Amino acid sequence: MTTRWPCPWAGRCGTAWACLPEQRAEVVAALEAVDYVVIFDELDPLQVIARLVPDVLIKGGDWTPDTIIGRDIVEAAGGSVFAIPLMDGVSTTVGG
């Protein structure tokens, strides 16, 4: 499972999406290891994670393990949580 939400901070964070959430969801859904893609409107993914309880939760390396939202839920259910390194020049945000 992977989650990605439309940018609810548009106009507040100074960052715009380089690709629409639907486009990103289509790319992620094409990955063999991904079972489901969920697009949601909440400011954080906690409710979605609590409802779905994924086996794996992955965030970008700009998140530290202790700040990953839903980590406690996933790990309590026996799942794994990862913060993966960011790649220079690769971003889903304009200027990111």
Tab-separated table of C-alpha atoms in Angstrom:
chain	number	residue	atom	x	y	z
A	1	MET	CA	0.000	0.000	0.000
A	2	THR	CA	1.103	3.518	-0.638
A	3	THR	CA	-0.597	6.775	0.148
A	4	ARG	CA	-0.282	10.167	-1.401
A	5	TRP	CA	-2.548	13.123	-0.902
A	6	PRO	CA	-3.280	16.237	-2.947
A	7	CYS	CA	-1.273	19.157	-1.563
A	8	PRO	CA	-3.569	20.665	1.090
A	9	TRP	CA	-0.847	23.223	1.809
A	10	ALA	CA	-1.021	24.787	-1.666
A	11	GLY	CA	-0.240	28.444	-1.293
A	12	ARG	CA	1.073	27.940	2.249
A	13	CYS	CA	4.234	25.908	1.775
A	14	GLY	CA	5.533	27.581	-1.367
A	15	THR	CA	5.776	24.208	-3.106
A	16	ALA	CA	3.690	23.042	-6.045
A	17	TRP	CA	3.285	19.483	-7.275
A	18	ALA	CA	5.192	18.698	-10.461
A	19	CYS	CA	2.739	15.880	-11.098
A	20	LEU	CA	-0.861	15.467	-10.021
A	21	PRO	CA	-1.660	12.954	-7.271
A	22	GLU	CA	-3.573	10.852	-9.818
A	23	GLN	CA	-0.506	10.708	-12.090
A	24	ARG	CA	1.763	9.761	-9.221
A	25	ALA	CA	-0.743	7.124	-8.051
A	26	GLU	CA	-0.767	5.565	-11.517
A	27	VAL	CA	3.031	5.311	-11.571
A	28	VAL	CA	3.224	3.877	-8.054
A	29	ALA	CA	0.385	1.409	-8.742
A	30	ALA	CA	2.374	0.021	-11.679
A	31	LEU	CA	5.125	-1.154	-9.296
A	32	GLU	CA	4.929	-4.906	-8.781
A	33	ALA	CA	5.440	-4.639	-5.016
A	34	VAL	CA	2.496	-2.254	-4.538
A	35	ASP	CA	-0.903	-3.765	-3.733
A	36	TYR	CA	-2.997	-0.608	-3.321
A	37	VAL	CA	-2.763	3.131	-3.828
A	38	VAL	CA	-4.916	5.504	-1.822
A	39	ILE	CA	-5.309	9.229	-2.495
A	40	PHE	CA	-6.702	11.159	0.464
A	41	ASP	CA	-7.392	14.761	1.471
A	42	GLU	CA	-6.353	14.828	5.134
A	43	LEU	CA	-3.310	16.844	6.231
A	44	ASP	CA	-1.651	13.680	7.522
A	45	PRO	CA	-2.090	9.967	6.749
A	46	LEU	CA	-2.819	8.752	10.301
A	47	GLN	CA	-6.492	7.854	9.765
A	48	VAL	CA	-5.743	6.034	6.511
A	49	ILE	CA	-2.850	4.121	8.076
A	50	ALA	CA	-4.941	3.206	11.142
A	51	ARG	CA	-7.757	1.913	8.948
A	52	LEU	CA	-5.628	-0.044	6.465
A	53	VAL	CA	-2.666	-1.062	8.692
A	54	PRO	CA	-0.161	-1.599	5.862
A	55	ASP	CA	2.605	-4.197	6.058
A	56	VAL	CA	5.148	-1.631	4.861
A	57	LEU	CA	5.217	2.154	5.339
A	58	ILE	CA	7.804	4.132	3.375
A	59	LYS	CA	8.632	7.827	3.643
A	60	GLY	CA	11.363	9.957	2.117
A	61	GLY	CA	14.653	10.399	3.908
A	62	ASP	CA	13.648	13.889	4.979
A	63	TRP	CA	11.586	12.113	7.664
A	64	THR	CA	13.340	10.573	10.670
A	65	PRO	CA	11.949	7.288	12.001
A	66	ASP	CA	10.549	8.973	15.118
A	67	THR	CA	8.590	11.510	13.032
A	68	ILE	CA	6.958	9.101	10.563
A	69	ILE	CA	3.205	9.359	11.090
A	70	GLY	CA	1.640	5.932	11.711
A	71	ARG	CA	4.917	4.209	12.508
A	72	ASP	CA	3.622	2.938	15.852
A	73	ILE	CA	0.521	1.425	14.220
A	74	VAL	CA	2.455	-0.380	11.489
A	75	GLU	CA	5.159	-1.710	13.811
A	76	ALA	CA	2.613	-2.817	16.457
A	77	ALA	CA	0.973	-4.953	13.755
A	78	GLY	CA	4.336	-6.522	12.851
A	79	GLY	CA	4.948	-4.328	9.799
A	80	SER	CA	8.068	-2.464	8.727
A	81	VAL	CA	8.711	1.275	8.433
A	82	PHE	CA	11.435	2.767	6.243
A	83	ALA	CA	12.795	6.227	5.495
A	84	ILE	CA	14.486	5.949	2.093
A	85	PRO	CA	17.145	8.337	0.799
A	86	LEU	CA	16.051	11.220	-1.388
A	87	MET	CA	17.546	11.384	-4.893
A	88	ASP	CA	19.117	14.611	-6.129
A	89	GLY	CA	17.209	16.022	-9.081
A	90	VAL	CA	14.213	13.686	-8.622
A	91	SER	CA	11.099	15.132	-7.045
A	92	THR	CA	7.319	15.217	-7.387
A	93	THR	CA	7.341	18.857	-6.389
A	94	VAL	CA	8.314	21.812	-8.548
A	95	GLY	CA	11.710	22.966	-7.383
A	96	GLY	CA	11.895	20.057	-4.913
